[in-house]
PDB file of C-alpha atoms in Angstrom:
ATOM      1  CA  MET A   1      -4.078  -2.124  -0.396  1.00  0.00           C
ATOM      2  CA  CYS A   2      -5.869  -2.626  -3.573  1.00  0.00           C
ATOM      3  CA  ASP A   3      -7.499  -6.060  -4.685  1.00  0.00           C
ATOM      4  CA  ASP A   4      -4.492  -7.693  -6.791  1.00  0.00           C
ATOM      5  CA  PRO A   5      -4.634 -11.262  -8.382  1.00  0.00           C
ATOM      6  CA  GLU A   6      -1.584 -13.426  -7.321  1.00  0.00           C
ATOM      7  CA  PRO A   7       0.146 -14.765 -10.292  1.00  0.00           C
ATOM      8  CA  ALA A   8       3.129 -16.906 -10.078  1.00  0.00           C
ATOM      9  CA  VAL A   9       5.590 -14.283 -10.818  1.00  0.00           C
ATOM     10  CA  ASN A  10       6.276 -10.942  -9.154  1.00  0.00           C
ATOM     11  CA  ILE A  11       6.691  -8.420 -12.602  1.00  0.00           C
ATOM     12  CA  SER A  12       6.355  -4.775 -12.147  1.00  0.00           C
ATOM     13  CA  GLY A  13       4.580  -3.409 -15.015  1.00  0.00           C
ATOM     14  CA  GLY A  14       2.815  -6.665 -15.588  1.00  0.00           C
ATOM     15  CA  SER A  15       3.436  -9.990 -17.994  1.00  0.00           C
ATOM     16  CA  ASP A  16       2.474  -7.485 -20.745  1.00  0.00           C
ATOM     17  CA  GLY A  17       4.000  -4.192 -19.365  1.00  0.00           C
ATOM     18  CA  GLY A  18       7.494  -4.673 -20.415  1.00  0.00           C
ATOM     19  CA  GLY A  19       8.414  -5.881 -16.933  1.00  0.00           C
ATOM     20  CA  SER A  20      10.676  -8.709 -16.082  1.00  0.00           C
ATOM     21  CA  PRO A  21      10.317 -11.240 -13.092  1.00  0.00           C
ATOM     22  CA  ALA A  22      12.285 -10.219  -9.783  1.00  0.00           C
ATOM     23  CA  GLU A  23      14.815 -12.675  -8.366  1.00  0.00           C
ATOM     24  CA  PHE A  24      15.147 -13.461  -5.001  1.00  0.00           C
ATOM     25  CA  ASP A  25      18.413 -14.508  -3.207  1.00  0.00           C
ATOM     26  CA  PRO A  26      19.417 -13.089  -0.035  1.00  0.00           C
ATOM     27  CA  ALA A  27      22.699 -14.255  -0.366  1.00  0.00           C
ATOM     28  CA  THR A  28      23.358 -11.850  -3.279  1.00  0.00           C
ATOM     29  CA  ALA A  29      21.545  -8.897  -1.795  1.00  0.00           C
ATOM     30  CA  ASP A  30      23.642  -5.463  -1.641  1.00  0.00           C
ATOM     31  CA  THR A  31      21.493  -3.805   1.324  1.00  0.00           C
ATOM     32  CA  ARG A  32      19.887  -5.228   4.502  1.00  0.00           C
ATOM     33  CA  ALA A  33      16.545  -4.128   3.078  1.00  0.00           C
ATOM     34  CA  GLU A  34      17.051  -5.760  -0.115  1.00  0.00           C
ATOM     35  CA  ILE A  35      17.952  -9.211   2.250  1.00  0.00           C
ATOM     36  CA  VAL A  36      14.528  -8.924   4.094  1.00  0.00           C
ATOM     37  CA  ILE A  37      12.543  -8.553   0.477  1.00  0.00           C
ATOM     38  CA  ASP A  38      14.550 -11.539  -0.707  1.00  0.00           C
ATOM     39  CA  ARG A  39      13.748 -13.753   2.456  1.00  0.00           C
ATOM     40  CA  LEU A  40       9.875 -12.418   1.978  1.00  0.00           C
ATOM     41  CA  GLY A  41      10.071 -13.554  -1.541  1.00  0.00           C
ATOM     42  CA  GLU A  42      10.839 -17.114  -0.626  1.00  0.00           C
ATOM     43  CA  LEU A  43       8.556 -17.071   1.981  1.00  0.00           C
ATOM     44  CA  TYR A  44       5.604 -15.702   0.480  1.00  0.00           C
ATOM     45  CA  TRP A  45       3.451 -15.793  -3.151  1.00  0.00           C
ATOM     46  CA  GLN A  46       4.785 -13.486  -5.575  1.00  0.00           C
ATOM     47  CA  LYS A  47       2.777 -11.103  -7.899  1.00  0.00           C
ATOM     48  CA  THR A  48       2.501  -9.011 -10.887  1.00  0.00           C
ATOM     49  CA  TYR A  49       1.740  -5.624 -10.533  1.00  0.00           C
ATOM     50  CA  GLY A  50      -0.468  -3.126 -13.300  1.00  0.00           C
ATOM     51  CA  GLY A  51      -3.447  -3.454 -15.311  1.00  0.00           C
ATOM     52  CA  GLN A  52      -6.075  -2.529 -12.780  1.00  0.00           C
ATOM     53  CA  ASP A  53      -8.474   0.407 -13.566  1.00  0.00           C
ATOM     54  CA  ALA A  54      -6.788   3.302 -12.242  1.00  0.00           C
ATOM     55  CA  PHE A  55     -10.159   5.114 -10.941  1.00  0.00           C
ATOM     56  CA  THR A  56     -11.409   1.953  -9.521  1.00  0.00           C
ATOM     57  CA  CYS A  57      -8.116   1.488  -7.662  1.00  0.00           C
ATOM     58  CA  LEU A  58      -8.201   4.870  -6.426  1.00  0.00           C
ATOM     59  CA  VAL A  59     -11.960   4.327  -4.891  1.00  0.00           C
ATOM     60  CA  ARG A  60     -10.554   1.088  -3.445  1.00  0.00           C
ATOM     61  CA  THR A  61      -7.513   2.395  -1.999  1.00  0.00           C
ATOM     62  CA  ILE A  62      -9.808   5.642  -0.557  1.00  0.00           C
ATOM     63  CA  LEU A  63     -12.049   3.149   1.184  1.00  0.00           C
ATOM     64  CA  SER A  64      -8.879   1.255   2.635  1.00  0.00           C
ATOM     65  CA  GLN A  65      -7.818   4.090   4.428  1.00  0.00           C
ATOM     66  CA  ASN A  66      -7.652   3.757   8.267  1.00  0.00           C
ATOM     67  CA  THR A  67      -9.603   0.233   8.249  1.00  0.00           C
ATOM     68  CA  SER A  68      -8.801  -3.225   7.522  1.00  0.00           C
ATOM     69  CA  ASP A  69      -9.334  -4.929   4.097  1.00  0.00           C
ATOM     70  CA  ALA A  70     -12.210  -7.196   5.708  1.00  0.00           C
ATOM     71  CA  ALA A  71     -14.241  -3.688   6.316  1.00  0.00           C
ATOM     72  CA  SER A  72     -13.296  -1.976   3.194  1.00  0.00           C
ATOM     73  CA  GLN A  73     -14.116  -4.919   0.680  1.00  0.00           C
ATOM     74  CA  PRO A  74     -17.718  -5.085   1.613  1.00  0.00           C
ATOM     75  CA  ALA A  75     -17.970  -1.452   0.893  1.00  0.00           C
ATOM     76  CA  HIS A  76     -16.215  -1.507  -2.320  1.00  0.00           C
ATOM     77  CA  ASP A  77     -18.451  -4.450  -3.665  1.00  0.00           C
ATOM     78  CA  ALA A  78     -21.459  -2.691  -2.567  1.00  0.00           C
ATOM     79  CA  LEU A  79     -20.228   0.773  -4.224  1.00  0.00           C
ATOM     80  CA  ILE A  80     -19.455  -1.035  -7.489  1.00  0.00           C
ATOM     81  CA  ASP A  81     -22.682  -2.930  -7.880  1.00  0.00           C
ATOM     82  CA  LYS A  82     -24.514   0.460  -6.877  1.00  0.00           C
ATOM     83  CA  TYR A  83     -22.684   2.895  -9.115  1.00  0.00           C
ATOM     84  CA  ASP A  84     -20.791   1.078 -11.722  1.00  0.00           C
ATOM     85  CA  GLY A  85     -21.813  -1.411 -14.449  1.00  0.00           C
ATOM     86  CA  ASP A  86     -21.578  -1.985 -18.258  1.00  0.00           C
ATOM     87  CA  GLY A  87     -21.295   1.157 -20.357  1.00  0.00           C
ATOM     88  CA  VAL A  88     -20.950   3.518 -17.095  1.00  0.00           C
ATOM     89  CA  ASP A  89     -17.986   5.982 -16.357  1.00  0.00           C
ATOM     90  CA  LEU A  90     -17.299   5.134 -12.374  1.00  0.00           C
ATOM     91  CA  ALA A  91     -16.036   8.720 -12.153  1.00  0.00           C
ATOM     92  CA  ASP A  92     -19.265  10.628 -13.902  1.00  0.00           C
ATOM     93  CA  SER A  93     -21.596   8.341 -11.608  1.00  0.00           C
ATOM     94  CA  LEU A  94     -19.727   8.796  -8.111  1.00  0.00           C
ATOM     95  CA  ALA A  95     -19.206  12.707  -9.185  1.00  0.00           C
ATOM     96  CA  ASN A  96     -23.341  12.617  -9.395  1.00  0.00           C
ATOM     97  CA  ALA A  97     -23.722  10.309  -6.441  1.00  0.00           C
ATOM     98  CA  GLU A  98     -25.934  11.933  -3.577  1.00  0.00           C
ATOM     99  CA  GLN A  99     -23.534  12.089  -0.541  1.00  0.00           C
ATOM    100  CA  SER A 100     -26.026  10.675   2.164  1.00  0.00           C
ATOM    101  CA  MET A 101     -27.046   7.396  -0.037  1.00  0.00           C
ATOM    102  CA  LEU A 102     -23.044   6.983  -0.866  1.00  0.00           C
ATOM    103  CA  ALA A 103     -22.213   7.401   2.594  1.00  0.00           C
ATOM    104  CA  GLU A 104     -24.528   4.559   3.420  1.00  0.00           C
ATOM    105  CA  THR A 105     -23.549   2.506   0.601  1.00  0.00           C
ATOM    106  CA  ILE A 106     -19.718   2.660   1.871  1.00  0.00           C
ATOM    107  CA  SER A 107     -20.713   2.583   5.934  1.00  0.00           C
ATOM    108  CA  PRO A 108     -18.914  -0.806   6.403  1.00  0.00           C
ATOM    109  CA  ALA A 109     -15.640   0.929   5.586  1.00  0.00           C
ATOM    110  CA  GLY A 110     -15.965   3.629   8.598  1.00  0.00           C
ATOM    111  CA  LEU A 111     -15.482   6.949   8.442  1.00  0.00           C
ATOM    112  CA  TYR A 112     -17.949   6.671   5.694  1.00  0.00           C
ATOM    113  CA  ASN A 113     -19.266  10.540   5.923  1.00  0.00           C
ATOM    114  CA  GLN A 114     -15.817  11.606   5.254  1.00  0.00           C
ATOM    115  CA  LYS A 115     -14.872   9.179   2.830  1.00  0.00           C
ATOM    116  CA  SER A 116     -18.062   9.637   0.691  1.00  0.00           C
ATOM    117  CA  GLU A 117     -17.063  13.566   0.465  1.00  0.00           C
ATOM    118  CA  VAL A 118     -13.747  12.528  -0.641  1.00  0.00           C
ATOM    119  CA  LEU A 119     -14.990  10.026  -3.300  1.00  0.00           C
ATOM    120  CA  ILE A 120     -17.274  12.663  -4.699  1.00  0.00           C
ATOM    121  CA  ASP A 121     -14.333  15.172  -4.718  1.00  0.00           C
ATOM    122  CA  ALA A 122     -12.097  13.008  -6.456  1.00  0.00           C
ATOM    123  CA  ALA A 123     -14.646  11.698  -9.192  1.00  0.00           C
ATOM    124  CA  SER A 124     -15.586  15.335  -9.901  1.00  0.00           C
ATOM    125  CA  TRP A 125     -11.851  16.191  -9.790  1.00  0.00           C
ATOM    126  CA  VAL A 126     -11.048  13.125 -12.501  1.00  0.00           C
ATOM    127  CA  ARG A 127     -14.349  14.437 -14.482  1.00  0.00           C
ATOM    128  CA  GLU A 128     -12.958  17.901 -14.663  1.00  0.00           C
ATOM    129  CA  GLU A 129      -9.193  17.404 -15.240  1.00  0.00           C
ATOM    130  CA  PHE A 130      -9.668  14.439 -17.707  1.00  0.00           C
ATOM    131  CA  GLY A 131     -13.264  13.780 -18.767  1.00  0.00           C
ATOM    132  CA  SER A 132     -13.708  10.435 -17.874  1.00  0.00           C
ATOM    133  CA  ALA A 133     -12.105   7.701 -15.953  1.00  0.00           C
ATOM    134  CA  ALA A 134     -10.425   5.924 -19.148  1.00  0.00           C
ATOM    135  CA  GLU A 135      -8.607   9.254 -19.701  1.00  0.00           C
ATOM    136  CA  PHE A 136      -7.200   9.339 -15.924  1.00  0.00           C
ATOM    137  CA  ASP A 137      -6.427   5.743 -16.460  1.00  0.00           C
ATOM    138  CA  SER A 138      -4.446   6.814 -19.677  1.00  0.00           C
ATOM    139  CA  PHE A 139      -2.881   9.446 -17.693  1.00  0.00           C
ATOM    140  CA  VAL A 140      -1.741   6.865 -14.516  1.00  0.00           C
ATOM    141  CA  LYS A 141      -0.206   4.120 -17.106  1.00  0.00           C
ATOM    142  CA  ASP A 142       1.461   7.030 -19.201  1.00  0.00           C
ATOM    143  CA  ALA A 143       2.747  10.015 -17.657  1.00  0.00           C
ATOM    144  CA  SER A 144       5.988  10.171 -15.778  1.00  0.00           C
ATOM    145  CA  PRO A 145       5.769   8.397 -12.290  1.00  0.00           C
ATOM    146  CA  SER A 146       6.387  11.966 -10.298  1.00  0.00           C
ATOM    147  CA  THR A 147       3.961  13.634 -12.416  1.00  0.00           C
ATOM    148  CA  VAL A 148       1.398  11.056 -11.667  1.00  0.00           C
ATOM    149  CA  ARG A 149       2.279  11.258  -7.839  1.00  0.00           C
ATOM    150  CA  GLU A 150       2.409  14.887  -7.572  1.00  0.00           C
ATOM    151  CA  THR A 151      -0.974  15.050  -9.450  1.00  0.00           C
ATOM    152  CA  LEU A 152      -2.629  12.752  -6.965  1.00  0.00           C
ATOM    153  CA  LEU A 153      -1.506  14.532  -3.956  1.00  0.00           C
ATOM    154  CA  GLU A 154      -3.322  17.838  -4.875  1.00  0.00           C
ATOM    155  CA  VAL A 155      -6.755  15.948  -4.719  1.00  0.00           C
ATOM    156  CA  ARG A 156      -8.265  16.243  -1.302  1.00  0.00           C
ATOM    157  CA  GLY A 157      -8.160  13.309   0.955  1.00  0.00           C
ATOM    158  CA  VAL A 158      -5.078  11.464  -1.210  1.00  0.00           C
ATOM    159  CA  GLY A 159      -1.898  10.965   0.719  1.00  0.00           C
ATOM    160  CA  PRO A 160       1.272   9.656  -0.532  1.00  0.00           C
ATOM    161  CA  LYS A 161       0.228   5.831  -0.039  1.00  0.00           C
ATOM    162  CA  THR A 162      -2.666   6.201  -1.576  1.00  0.00           C
ATOM    163  CA  ALA A 163      -0.972   7.829  -4.902  1.00  0.00           C
ATOM    164  CA  ASP A 164       1.587   5.296  -4.546  1.00  0.00           C
ATOM    165  CA  CYS A 165      -1.119   2.552  -4.424  1.00  0.00           C
ATOM    166  CA  VAL A 166      -2.540   4.003  -7.540  1.00  0.00           C
ATOM    167  CA  LEU A 167       1.008   4.432  -9.340  1.00  0.00           C
ATOM    168  CA  LEU A 168       1.779   0.526  -8.291  1.00  0.00           C
ATOM    169  CA  PHE A 169      -1.651  -1.439  -8.769  1.00  0.00           C
ATOM    170  CA  ALA A 170      -2.862   0.436 -11.647  1.00  0.00           C
ATOM    171  CA  GLY A 171       0.136   1.967 -13.141  1.00  0.00           C
ATOM    172  CA  GLY A 172       2.612  -1.117 -12.801  1.00  0.00           C
ATOM    173  CA  ARG A 173       5.090   1.324 -11.986  1.00  0.00           C
ATOM    174  CA  SER A 174       8.585  -0.310 -10.902  1.00  0.00           C
ATOM    175  CA  GLY A 175      10.603   1.380  -8.104  1.00  0.00           C
ATOM    176  CA  VAL A 176       7.269   2.307  -5.914  1.00  0.00           C
ATOM    177  CA  PHE A 177       7.136   1.041  -2.504  1.00  0.00           C
ATOM    178  CA  PRO A 178       3.876   2.460  -0.630  1.00  0.00           C
ATOM    179  CA  VAL A 179       4.390   2.792   3.097  1.00  0.00           C
ATOM    180  CA  ASP A 180       1.411   1.860   5.418  1.00  0.00           C
ATOM    181  CA  THR A 181       1.189   1.468   8.954  1.00  0.00           C
ATOM    182  CA  HIS A 182       2.772  -2.203   8.776  1.00  0.00           C
ATOM    183  CA  VAL A 183       5.755  -0.742   6.375  1.00  0.00           C
ATOM    184  CA  HIS A 184       6.504   2.098   8.452  1.00  0.00           C
ATOM    185  CA  ARG A 185       6.530   0.161  11.790  1.00  0.00           C
ATOM    186  CA  ILE A 186       8.282  -2.865  10.674  1.00  0.00           C
ATOM    187  CA  TYR A 187      11.555  -0.952   8.765  1.00  0.00           C
ATOM    188  CA  ARG A 188      11.879   1.187  11.816  1.00  0.00           C
ATOM    189  CA  ARG A 189      11.619  -1.476  14.393  1.00  0.00           C
ATOM    190  CA  MET A 190      14.434  -3.531  11.979  1.00  0.00           C
ATOM    191  CA  GLY A 191      16.795  -0.392  12.220  1.00  0.00           C
ATOM    192  CA  ILE A 192      16.480  -0.381   8.260  1.00  0.00           C
ATOM    193  CA  ALA A 193      15.016   3.370   8.589  1.00  0.00           C
ATOM    194  CA  PRO A 194      15.699   5.575  11.379  1.00  0.00           C
ATOM    195  CA  PRO A 195      13.363   5.180  14.371  1.00  0.00           C
ATOM    196  CA  THR A 196      11.696   8.663  14.026  1.00  0.00           C
ATOM    197  CA  ALA A 197      11.257   8.629  10.143  1.00  0.00           C
ATOM    198  CA  ASP A 198       7.940   9.654   8.750  1.00  0.00           C
ATOM    199  CA  HIS A 199       6.288   7.598   6.183  1.00  0.00           C
ATOM    200  CA  GLU A 200       7.749   9.724   3.722  1.00  0.00           C
ATOM    201  CA  GLU A 201      11.113   9.266   4.963  1.00  0.00           C
ATOM    202  CA  VAL A 202      10.790   5.325   5.130  1.00  0.00           C
ATOM    203  CA  ARG A 203       9.707   5.068   1.524  1.00  0.00           C
ATOM    204  CA  ALA A 204      12.854   7.053   0.615  1.00  0.00           C
ATOM    205  CA  VAL A 205      15.020   4.708   2.263  1.00  0.00           C
ATOM    206  CA  LEU A 206      13.308   1.216   0.696  1.00  0.00           C
ATOM    207  CA  GLU A 207      13.116   2.861  -2.813  1.00  0.00           C
ATOM    208  CA  ARG A 208      16.897   3.692  -2.238  1.00  0.00           C
ATOM    209  CA  ASP A 209      18.043   0.620  -1.041  1.00  0.00           C
ATOM    210  CA  VAL A 210      15.507  -2.168  -2.612  1.00  0.00           C
ATOM    211  CA  PRO A 211      15.680  -2.732  -6.148  1.00  0.00           C
ATOM    212  CA  ALA A 212      12.745  -1.539  -8.094  1.00  0.00           C
ATOM    213  CA  ALA A 213      11.532  -4.645  -9.801  1.00  0.00           C
ATOM    214  CA  LYS A 214      11.004  -5.862  -5.829  1.00  0.00           C
ATOM    215  CA  CYS A 215       9.493  -2.716  -4.507  1.00  0.00           C
ATOM    216  CA  GLY A 216       5.726  -3.745  -5.446  1.00  0.00           C
ATOM    217  CA  PHE A 217       6.173  -7.213  -4.176  1.00  0.00           C
ATOM    218  CA  GLY A 218       7.888  -5.738  -0.831  1.00  0.00           C
ATOM    219  CA  HIS A 219       4.817  -3.444  -0.074  1.00  0.00           C
ATOM    220  CA  THR A 220       2.501  -6.341   0.011  1.00  0.00           C
ATOM    221  CA  ALA A 221       4.699  -9.278   1.621  1.00  0.00           C
ATOM    222  CA  THR A 222       5.796  -6.734   4.259  1.00  0.00           C
ATOM    223  CA  ILE A 223       2.053  -6.177   5.237  1.00  0.00           C
ATOM    224  CA  GLN A 224       1.576  -9.672   5.139  1.00  0.00           C
ATOM    225  CA  PHE A 225       4.846 -10.352   7.499  1.00  0.00           C
ATOM    226  CA  GLY A 226       3.571  -7.641   9.701  1.00  0.00           C
ATOM    227  CA  ARG A 227      -0.058  -9.332  10.205  1.00  0.00           C
ATOM    228  CA  GLU A 228       1.954 -12.936  10.801  1.00  0.00           C
ATOM    229  CA  TYR A 229       5.218 -12.042  12.594  1.00  0.00           C
ATOM    230  CA  CYS A 230       5.794  -8.330  13.184  1.00  0.00           C
ATOM    231  CA  THR A 231       2.609  -7.472  14.665  1.00  0.00           C
ATOM    232  CA  ALA A 232       2.455  -3.895  16.636  1.00  0.00           C
ATOM    233  CA  GLN A 233       2.137  -5.347  19.687  1.00  0.00           C
ATOM    234  CA  GLN A 234       2.711  -9.012  20.068  1.00  0.00           C
ATOM    235  CA  PRO A 235       5.803  -9.398  17.438  1.00  0.00           C
ATOM    236  CA  ALA A 236       6.832 -13.390  17.334  1.00  0.00           C
ATOM    237  CA  CYS A 237      10.368 -12.383  18.839  1.00  0.00           C
ATOM    238  CA  LEU A 238       8.998 -10.961  21.886  1.00  0.00           C
ATOM    239  CA  GLU A 239       8.841 -14.631  23.356  1.00  0.00           C
ATOM    240  CA  ASP A 240      11.336 -16.513  20.876  1.00  0.00           C
ATOM    241  CA  PRO A 241      13.449 -14.597  18.710  1.00  0.00           C
ATOM    242  CA  GLU A 242      13.784 -17.839  16.323  1.00  0.00           C
ATOM    243  CA  ALA A 243      10.153 -17.685  15.836  1.00  0.00           C
ATOM    244  CA  CYS A 244      11.069 -14.647  13.265  1.00  0.00           C
ATOM    245  CA  PRO A 245      12.651 -15.218   9.760  1.00  0.00           C
ATOM    246  CA  MET A 246      14.097 -11.980  10.076  1.00  0.00           C
ATOM    247  CA  ALA A 247      15.563 -12.126  13.456  1.00  0.00           C
ATOM    248  CA  ASP A 248      19.518 -12.031  12.470  1.00  0.00           C
ATOM    249  CA  VAL A 249      18.765  -8.868  10.574  1.00  0.00           C
ATOM    250  CA  CYS A 250      16.474  -6.994  13.027  1.00  0.00           C
ATOM    251  CA  ASP A 251      17.659  -4.821  15.793  1.00  0.00           C
ATOM    252  CA  GLN A 252      14.540  -5.011  17.482  1.00  0.00           C
ATOM    253  CA  ILE A 253      14.302  -1.524  18.374  1.00  0.00           C
ATOM    254  CA  GLY A 254      11.119  -0.541  20.854  1.00  0.00           C
ATOM    255  CA  VAL A 255      10.940  -4.490  21.419  1.00  0.00           C
ATOM    256  CA  TYR A 256      11.951  -5.607  24.963  1.00  0.00           C
ATOM    257  CA  PRO A 257      11.842  -9.645  25.542  1.00  0.00           C
ATOM    258  CA  ASP A 258      13.168  -9.342  29.196  1.00  0.00           C
ATOM    259  CA  THR A 259      10.445  -7.229  30.299  1.00  0.00           C
ATOM    260  CA  GLY A 260       7.812  -7.955  27.391  1.00  0.00           C
ATOM    261  CA  ALA A 261       7.283  -4.435  26.664  1.00  0.00           C
ATOM    262  CA  VAL A 262       6.608  -2.982  23.118  1.00  0.00           C
ATOM    263  CA  VAL A 263       6.687   0.208  22.021  1.00  0.00           C
ATOM    264  CA  ASP A 264       6.761   2.297  19.095  1.00  0.00           C
ATOM    265  CA  PRO A 265      10.299   2.707  17.863  1.00  0.00           C
ATOM    266  CA  ALA A 266      10.502   6.600  18.057  1.00  0.00           C
ATOM    267  CA  ASP A 267       9.563   6.002  21.784  1.00  0.00           C
ATOM    268  CA  ALA A 268      12.542   3.698  22.386  1.00  0.00           C
ATOM    269  CA  VAL A 269      14.891   6.898  21.074  1.00  0.00           C
ATOM    270  CA  GLU A 270      16.616   8.260  24.358  1.00  0.00           C
TER     271      GLU A 270
END
């Protein structure tokens, strides 16, 4: 997940991007997925989305792959300190970077050899296809979401979640619900998405059943909910169903309070 300020209202597109605040009221929700998001809207901070530099967001999201924010943030800060600055085009700077030096710079993020190669390839692609990071930013903000997504998915090392994070945090696009590990686990565990659904299938369900203006908030708030309540191995409901604010709308697929067992929802299918 890209770094994102936490203003007072949830506006896809940002306050200057034509978006409007989302209203969170579980009593008026049309789907079970929307009920969950509306409760999260009452539980957590709300955000605006959009306005971040697209290439910086792409870099940040690549660094966050397969690691925690606590590990990827120092790597991101070190990269920006070394390769960015006033008058510097970050895409050009990273395209010209020496791979081993870049790998050392981002080592706190883990998988640093692989990620350094992906970052150099992505930077070279941006320079060749768009000419500069600024022109790439314009493309992300102005082209249709489907075109941006399809284009990003052609880049080595950029998967659906990374593409969707760029669309959301840089493009400010409504209706985009990136699916990370937490989102994938939680909505299958709840029974909102099929237990065997892959990441793309979960995304399709959520983008269908959650109003567009609430999707960005849904992504970030679900991650927080996954860290605090619906963890992979010790969900709050395991010992006390009432400890979870979603208990009455969750099917607890793969969670067995009687035995204390917790399995991936896909493994709970008989």
